[in-house]
């Protein structure tokens, strides 16, 4: 079970007891925000992409979108999301619960700077009704195979 994989991973940091399990679905940004009682932007959504024969995860703020030009510049290839069927096999979590905790070996995790504007935010924890409230520093520490912060999203910055 994916929730147990995430829980086991977070246990090494003493954070497993902080996992929130909701009585309702948190499978989308909107549902997760309602369940967690926060604005949608504070939901840390985890997106999965194919790069050659492997995959990567990018954790972004709930109100952000991948900027295809930035993605291609950074990764050297066009952004191609995994299909729903591929996600569970390649990442280790099903769509709706994808997170950077307890994932399959070799999957690299990148964190988008859109999250850094928040003191805390809520990534999923392996199931479609779970999350954990983390700081940016905790997300770096707790994420498997974390490659660090990148600037790859758009639509979240306040325009002046």
JSON list of C-alpha atoms in Angstrom, two decimals:
[
{"chain": "A", "resi": 1, "resn": "UNK", "atom": "CA", "xyz": [0.00, 0.00, 0.00]},
{"chain": "A", "resi": 2, "resn": "UNK", "atom": "CA", "xyz": [1.39, 3.40, -1.02]},
{"chain": "A", "resi": 3, "resn": "UNK", "atom": "CA", "xyz": [0.38, 5.16, 2.20]},
{"chain": "A", "resi": 4, "resn": "UNK", "atom": "CA", "xyz": [2.41, 2.60, 4.16]},
{"chain": "A", "resi": 5, "resn": "UNK", "atom": "CA", "xyz": [5.42, 3.15, 1.88]},
{"chain": "A", "resi": 6, "resn": "UNK", "atom": "CA", "xyz": [5.23, 6.89, 2.52]},
{"chain": "A", "resi": 7, "resn": "UNK", "atom": "CA", "xyz": [4.67, 6.32, 6.26]},
{"chain": "A", "resi": 8, "resn": "UNK", "atom": "CA", "xyz": [7.66, 3.97, 6.51]},
{"chain": "A", "resi": 9, "resn": "UNK", "atom": "CA", "xyz": [9.86, 6.48, 4.69]},
{"chain": "A", "resi": 10, "resn": "UNK", "atom": "CA", "xyz": [8.76, 9.40, 6.89]},
{"chain": "A", "resi": 11, "resn": "UNK", "atom": "CA", "xyz": [9.31, 7.31, 10.04]},
{"chain": "A", "resi": 12, "resn": "UNK", "atom": "CA", "xyz": [13.09, 7.67, 9.70]},
{"chain": "A", "resi": 13, "resn": "UNK", "atom": "CA", "xyz": [12.63, 11.43, 10.20]},
{"chain": "A", "resi": 14, "resn": "UNK", "atom": "CA", "xyz": [10.19, 11.05, 13.09]},
{"chain": "A", "resi": 15, "resn": "UNK", "atom": "CA", "xyz": [7.44, 12.53, 10.91]},
{"chain": "A", "resi": 16, "resn": "UNK", "atom": "CA", "xyz": [5.16, 9.55, 10.24]},
{"chain": "A", "resi": 17, "resn": "UNK", "atom": "CA", "xyz": [2.82, 10.52, 13.08]},
{"chain": "A", "resi": 18, "resn": "UNK", "atom": "CA", "xyz": [2.25, 13.88, 11.36]},
{"chain": "A", "resi": 19, "resn": "UNK", "atom": "CA", "xyz": [0.50, 12.29, 8.37]},
{"chain": "A", "resi": 20, "resn": "UNK", "atom": "CA", "xyz": [-3.08, 13.51, 8.06]},
{"chain": "A", "resi": 21, "resn": "UNK", "atom": "CA", "xyz": [-5.66, 10.99, 6.87]},
{"chain": "A", "resi": 22, "resn": "UNK", "atom": "CA", "xyz": [-8.87, 12.62, 5.69]},
{"chain": "A", "resi": 23, "resn": "UNK", "atom": "CA", "xyz": [-12.35, 11.08, 5.66]},
{"chain": "A", "resi": 24, "resn": "UNK", "atom": "CA", "xyz": [-12.77, 12.54, 2.16]},
{"chain": "A", "resi": 25, "resn": "UNK", "atom": "CA", "xyz": [-10.74, 12.46, -1.04]},
{"chain": "A", "resi": 26, "resn": "UNK", "atom": "CA", "xyz": [-7.73, 14.75, -1.42]},
{"chain": "A", "resi": 27, "resn": "UNK", "atom": "CA", "xyz": [-6.87, 13.47, -4.90]},
{"chain": "A", "resi": 28, "resn": "UNK", "atom": "CA", "xyz": [-6.96, 16.88, -6.62]},
{"chain": "A", "resi": 29, "resn": "UNK", "atom": "CA", "xyz": [-5.61, 20.28, -5.59]},
{"chain": "A", "resi": 30, "resn": "UNK", "atom": "CA", "xyz": [-9.13, 21.57, -4.94]},
{"chain": "A", "resi": 31, "resn": "UNK", "atom": "CA", "xyz": [-10.19, 18.53, -2.88]},
{"chain": "A", "resi": 32, "resn": "UNK", "atom": "CA", "xyz": [-6.92, 18.52, -0.93]},
{"chain": "A", "resi": 33, "resn": "UNK", "atom": "CA", "xyz": [-7.25, 22.23, -0.11]},
{"chain": "A", "resi": 34, "resn": "UNK", "atom": "CA", "xyz": [-10.77, 21.68, 1.18]},
{"chain": "A", "resi": 35, "resn": "UNK", "atom": "CA", "xyz": [-9.71, 18.65, 3.24]},
{"chain": "A", "resi": 36, "resn": "UNK", "atom": "CA", "xyz": [-6.64, 20.43, 4.68]},
{"chain": "A", "resi": 37, "resn": "UNK", "atom": "CA", "xyz": [-8.47, 23.71, 5.23]},
{"chain": "A", "resi": 38, "resn": "UNK", "atom": "CA", "xyz": [-6.04, 25.83, 3.23]},
{"chain": "A", "resi": 39, "resn": "UNK", "atom": "CA", "xyz": [-5.84, 27.76, -0.02]},
{"chain": "A", "resi": 40, "resn": "UNK", "atom": "CA", "xyz": [-5.24, 25.62, -3.14]},
{"chain": "A", "resi": 41, "resn": "UNK", "atom": "CA", "xyz": [-1.84, 27.24, -3.74]},
{"chain": "A", "resi": 42, "resn": "UNK", "atom": "CA", "xyz": [-0.55, 25.63, -0.50]},
{"chain": "A", "resi": 43, "resn": "UNK", "atom": "CA", "xyz": [-1.18, 22.12, -1.84]},
{"chain": "A", "resi": 44, "resn": "UNK", "atom": "CA", "xyz": [2.16, 20.71, -3.02]},
{"chain": "A", "resi": 45, "resn": "UNK", "atom": "CA", "xyz": [1.20, 18.74, -6.11]},
{"chain": "A", "resi": 46, "resn": "UNK", "atom": "CA", "xyz": [3.64, 16.14, -7.38]},
{"chain": "A", "resi": 47, "resn": "UNK", "atom": "CA", "xyz": [3.80, 15.73, -11.16]},
{"chain": "A", "resi": 48, "resn": "UNK", "atom": "CA", "xyz": [5.45, 12.79, -12.91]},
{"chain": "A", "resi": 49, "resn": "UNK", "atom": "CA", "xyz": [7.31, 13.06, -16.22]},
{"chain": "A", "resi": 50, "resn": "UNK", "atom": "CA", "xyz": [9.11, 10.63, -18.53]},
{"chain": "A", "resi": 51, "resn": "UNK", "atom": "CA", "xyz": [12.73, 11.36, -19.32]},
{"chain": "A", "resi": 52, "resn": "UNK", "atom": "CA", "xyz": [14.23, 8.80, -21.69]},
{"chain": "A", "resi": 53, "resn": "UNK", "atom": "CA", "xyz": [13.41, 5.41, -20.09]},
{"chain": "A", "resi": 54, "resn": "UNK", "atom": "CA", "xyz": [12.98, 6.68, -16.54]},
{"chain": "A", "resi": 55, "resn": "UNK", "atom": "CA", "xyz": [10.83, 9.23, -14.78]},
{"chain": "A", "resi": 56, "resn": "UNK", "atom": "CA", "xyz": [11.18, 12.27, -12.56]},
{"chain": "A", "resi": 57, "resn": "UNK", "atom": "CA", "xyz": [8.89, 13.96, -10.08]},
{"chain": "A", "resi": 58, "resn": "UNK", "atom": "CA", "xyz": [8.43, 17.71, -9.82]},
{"chain": "A", "resi": 59, "resn": "UNK", "atom": "CA", "xyz": [6.74, 19.04, -6.68]},
{"chain": "A", "resi": 60, "resn": "UNK", "atom": "CA", "xyz": [5.04, 22.39, -7.31]},
{"chain": "A", "resi": 61, "resn": "UNK", "atom": "CA", "xyz": [2.58, 24.78, -5.68]},
{"chain": "A", "resi": 62, "resn": "UNK", "atom": "CA", "xyz": [-1.07, 24.03, -6.35]},
{"chain": "A", "resi": 63, "resn": "UNK", "atom": "CA", "xyz": [-1.58, 27.20, -8.38]},
{"chain": "A", "resi": 64, "resn": "UNK", "atom": "CA", "xyz": [1.42, 26.75, -10.68]},
{"chain": "A", "resi": 65, "resn": "UNK", "atom": "CA", "xyz": [1.80, 25.23, -14.14]},
{"chain": "A", "resi": 66, "resn": "UNK", "atom": "CA", "xyz": [4.83, 23.72, -15.83]},
{"chain": "A", "resi": 67, "resn": "UNK", "atom": "CA", "xyz": [6.45, 26.23, -18.17]},
{"chain": "A", "resi": 68, "resn": "UNK", "atom": "CA", "xyz": [7.29, 24.13, -21.24]},
{"chain": "A", "resi": 69, "resn": "UNK", "atom": "CA", "xyz": [10.10, 26.47, -22.35]},
{"chain": "A", "resi": 70, "resn": "UNK", "atom": "CA", "xyz": [11.79, 26.36, -18.92]},
{"chain": "A", "resi": 71, "resn": "UNK", "atom": "CA", "xyz": [11.29, 22.58, -18.75]},
{"chain": "A", "resi": 72, "resn": "UNK", "atom": "CA", "xyz": [12.92, 21.98, -22.14]},
{"chain": "A", "resi": 73, "resn": "UNK", "atom": "CA", "xyz": [15.81, 24.32, -21.29]},
{"chain": "A", "resi": 74, "resn": "UNK", "atom": "CA", "xyz": [16.45, 22.61, -17.94]},
{"chain": "A", "resi": 75, "resn": "UNK", "atom": "CA", "xyz": [15.94, 18.95, -18.92]},
{"chain": "A", "resi": 76, "resn": "UNK", "atom": "CA", "xyz": [16.88, 19.14, -22.62]},
{"chain": "A", "resi": 77, "resn": "UNK", "atom": "CA", "xyz": [13.67, 17.48, -23.76]},
{"chain": "A", "resi": 78, "resn": "UNK", "atom": "CA", "xyz": [9.98, 18.23, -24.19]},
{"chain": "A", "resi": 79, "resn": "UNK", "atom": "CA", "xyz": [7.76, 17.74, -21.11]},
{"chain": "A", "resi": 80, "resn": "UNK", "atom": "CA", "xyz": [5.89, 14.43, -21.34]},
{"chain": "A", "resi": 81, "resn": "UNK", "atom": "CA", "xyz": [3.77, 13.41, -18.37]},
{"chain": "A", "resi": 82, "resn": "UNK", "atom": "CA", "xyz": [3.40, 9.75, -17.50]},
{"chain": "A", "resi": 83, "resn": "UNK", "atom": "CA", "xyz": [0.03, 8.14, -18.21]},
{"chain": "A", "resi": 84, "resn": "UNK", "atom": "CA", "xyz": [-2.08, 7.16, -15.20]},
{"chain": "A", "resi": 85, "resn": "UNK", "atom": "CA", "xyz": [-1.18, 3.51, -15.82]},
{"chain": "A", "resi": 86, "resn": "UNK", "atom": "CA", "xyz": [2.56, 4.25, -15.91]},
{"chain": "A", "resi": 87, "resn": "UNK", "atom": "CA", "xyz": [2.59, 6.37, -12.75]},
{"chain": "A", "resi": 88, "resn": "UNK", "atom": "CA", "xyz": [2.00, 3.59, -10.20]},
{"chain": "A", "resi": 89, "resn": "UNK", "atom": "CA", "xyz": [4.42, 1.22, -11.93]},
{"chain": "A", "resi": 90, "resn": "UNK", "atom": "CA", "xyz": [7.26, 3.73, -12.39]},
{"chain": "A", "resi": 91, "resn": "UNK", "atom": "CA", "xyz": [6.81, 5.87, -9.26]},
{"chain": "A", "resi": 92, "resn": "UNK", "atom": "CA", "xyz": [5.28, 3.50, -6.72]},
{"chain": "A", "resi": 93, "resn": "UNK", "atom": "CA", "xyz": [2.19, 5.59, -5.93]},
{"chain": "A", "resi": 94, "resn": "UNK", "atom": "CA", "xyz": [-1.10, 5.87, -7.82]},
{"chain": "A", "resi": 95, "resn": "UNK", "atom": "CA", "xyz": [-2.46, 9.09, -9.28]},
{"chain": "A", "resi": 96, "resn": "UNK", "atom": "CA", "xyz": [-4.10, 11.10, -6.49]},
{"chain": "A", "resi": 97, "resn": "UNK", "atom": "CA", "xyz": [-1.48, 10.07, -3.93]},
{"chain": "A", "resi": 98, "resn": "UNK", "atom": "CA", "xyz": [1.77, 10.71, -5.78]},
{"chain": "A", "resi": 99, "resn": "UNK", "atom": "CA", "xyz": [4.37, 12.20, -3.45]},
{"chain": "A", "resi": 100, "resn": "UNK", "atom": "CA", "xyz": [8.16, 12.27, -3.06]},
{"chain": "A", "resi": 101, "resn": "UNK", "atom": "CA", "xyz": [8.14, 9.86, -0.08]},
{"chain": "A", "resi": 102, "resn": "UNK", "atom": "CA", "xyz": [8.63, 6.08, -0.36]},
{"chain": "A", "resi": 103, "resn": "UNK", "atom": "CA", "xyz": [9.02, 6.12, -4.14]},
{"chain": "A", "resi": 104, "resn": "UNK", "atom": "CA", "xyz": [10.77, 3.60, -6.37]},
{"chain": "A", "resi": 105, "resn": "UNK", "atom": "CA", "xyz": [14.57, 3.68, -6.49]},
{"chain": "A", "resi": 106, "resn": "UNK", "atom": "CA", "xyz": [16.11, 5.82, -9.18]},
{"chain": "A", "resi": 107, "resn": "UNK", "atom": "CA", "xyz": [13.26, 8.32, -9.42]},
{"chain": "A", "resi": 108, "resn": "UNK", "atom": "CA", "xyz": [14.71, 11.82, -9.07]},
{"chain": "A", "resi": 109, "resn": "UNK", "atom": "CA", "xyz": [12.72, 14.50, -7.27]},
{"chain": "A", "resi": 110, "resn": "UNK", "atom": "CA", "xyz": [12.87, 18.21, -8.09]},
{"chain": "A", "resi": 111, "resn": "UNK", "atom": "CA", "xyz": [11.19, 20.95, -6.05]},
{"chain": "A", "resi": 112, "resn": "UNK", "atom": "CA", "xyz": [9.84, 24.04, -7.76]},
{"chain": "A", "resi": 113, "resn": "UNK", "atom": "CA", "xyz": [10.52, 27.43, -6.17]},
{"chain": "A", "resi": 114, "resn": "UNK", "atom": "CA", "xyz": [6.79, 28.23, -6.35]},
{"chain": "A", "resi": 115, "resn": "UNK", "atom": "CA", "xyz": [6.55, 26.46, -2.97]},
{"chain": "A", "resi": 116, "resn": "UNK", "atom": "CA", "xyz": [9.19, 28.61, -1.26]},
{"chain": "A", "resi": 117, "resn": "UNK", "atom": "CA", "xyz": [6.75, 31.52, -0.76]},
{"chain": "A", "resi": 118, "resn": "UNK", "atom": "CA", "xyz": [4.91, 29.50, 1.91]},
{"chain": "A", "resi": 119, "resn": "UNK", "atom": "CA", "xyz": [5.94, 28.79, 5.49]},
{"chain": "A", "resi": 120, "resn": "UNK", "atom": "CA", "xyz": [4.22, 25.39, 5.20]},
{"chain": "A", "resi": 121, "resn": "UNK", "atom": "CA", "xyz": [2.35, 23.44, 2.53]},
{"chain": "A", "resi": 122, "resn": "UNK", "atom": "CA", "xyz": [0.69, 20.03, 2.10]},
{"chain": "A", "resi": 123, "resn": "UNK", "atom": "CA", "xyz": [2.07, 17.28, -0.17]},
{"chain": "A", "resi": 124, "resn": "UNK", "atom": "CA", "xyz": [0.19, 13.98, -0.44]},
{"chain": "A", "resi": 125, "resn": "UNK", "atom": "CA", "xyz": [1.40, 10.88, 1.40]},
{"chain": "A", "resi": 126, "resn": "UNK", "atom": "CA", "xyz": [0.80, 8.02, -1.01]},
{"chain": "A", "resi": 127, "resn": "UNK", "atom": "CA", "xyz": [-2.99, 7.77, -0.95]},
{"chain": "A", "resi": 128, "resn": "UNK", "atom": "CA", "xyz": [-5.88, 9.82, -2.30]},
{"chain": "A", "resi": 129, "resn": "UNK", "atom": "CA", "xyz": [-6.92, 10.91, 1.20]},
{"chain": "A", "resi": 130, "resn": "UNK", "atom": "CA", "xyz": [-3.66, 11.80, 2.94]},
{"chain": "A", "resi": 131, "resn": "UNK", "atom": "CA", "xyz": [-1.21, 14.68, 3.31]},
{"chain": "A", "resi": 132, "resn": "UNK", "atom": "CA", "xyz": [1.44, 16.05, 5.62]},
{"chain": "A", "resi": 133, "resn": "UNK", "atom": "CA", "xyz": [2.14, 19.66, 6.52]},
{"chain": "A", "resi": 134, "resn": "UNK", "atom": "CA", "xyz": [5.81, 20.48, 5.86]},
{"chain": "A", "resi": 135, "resn": "UNK", "atom": "CA", "xyz": [8.17, 23.44, 5.69]},
{"chain": "A", "resi": 136, "resn": "UNK", "atom": "CA", "xyz": [10.35, 23.96, 2.61]},
{"chain": "A", "resi": 137, "resn": "UNK", "atom": "CA", "xyz": [13.36, 22.71, 4.58]},
{"chain": "A", "resi": 138, "resn": "UNK", "atom": "CA", "xyz": [11.51, 19.55, 5.65]},
{"chain": "A", "resi": 139, "resn": "UNK", "atom": "CA", "xyz": [10.44, 18.84, 2.07]},
{"chain": "A", "resi": 140, "resn": "UNK", "atom": "CA", "xyz": [14.08, 18.91, 0.96]},
{"chain": "A", "resi": 141, "resn": "UNK", "atom": "CA", "xyz": [15.13, 16.66, 3.85]},
{"chain": "A", "resi": 142, "resn": "UNK", "atom": "CA", "xyz": [12.24, 14.17, 3.60]},
{"chain": "A", "resi": 143, "resn": "UNK", "atom": "CA", "xyz": [12.04, 13.79, -0.22]},
{"chain": "A", "resi": 144, "resn": "UNK", "atom": "CA", "xyz": [13.66, 10.70, -1.73]},
{"chain": "A", "resi": 145, "resn": "UNK", "atom": "CA", "xyz": [16.53, 11.34, -4.12]},
{"chain": "A", "resi": 146, "resn": "UNK", "atom": "CA", "xyz": [15.96, 15.11, -3.93]},
{"chain": "A", "resi": 147, "resn": "UNK", "atom": "CA", "xyz": [17.86, 17.06, -6.58]},
{"chain": "A", "resi": 148, "resn": "UNK", "atom": "CA", "xyz": [17.03, 20.44, -5.03]},
{"chain": "A", "resi": 149, "resn": "UNK", "atom": "CA", "xyz": [15.09, 23.54, -5.98]},
{"chain": "A", "resi": 150, "resn": "UNK", "atom": "CA", "xyz": [14.46, 24.52, -9.60]},
{"chain": "A", "resi": 151, "resn": "UNK", "atom": "CA", "xyz": [12.53, 27.32, -11.34]},
{"chain": "A", "resi": 152, "resn": "UNK", "atom": "CA", "xyz": [10.36, 25.52, -13.86]},
{"chain": "A", "resi": 153, "resn": "UNK", "atom": "CA", "xyz": [6.79, 26.76, -13.31]},
{"chain": "A", "resi": 154, "resn": "UNK", "atom": "CA", "xyz": [4.67, 29.71, -14.33]},
{"chain": "A", "resi": 155, "resn": "UNK", "atom": "CA", "xyz": [1.31, 31.30, -13.45]},
{"chain": "A", "resi": 156, "resn": "UNK", "atom": "CA", "xyz": [2.03, 31.59, -9.73]},
{"chain": "A", "resi": 157, "resn": "UNK", "atom": "CA", "xyz": [4.00, 34.82, -9.55]},
{"chain": "A", "resi": 158, "resn": "UNK", "atom": "CA", "xyz": [2.15, 38.03, -8.77]},
{"chain": "A", "resi": 159, "resn": "UNK", "atom": "CA", "xyz": [2.30, 40.27, -11.79]},
{"chain": "A", "resi": 160, "resn": "UNK", "atom": "CA", "xyz": [3.06, 43.93, -11.05]}
]
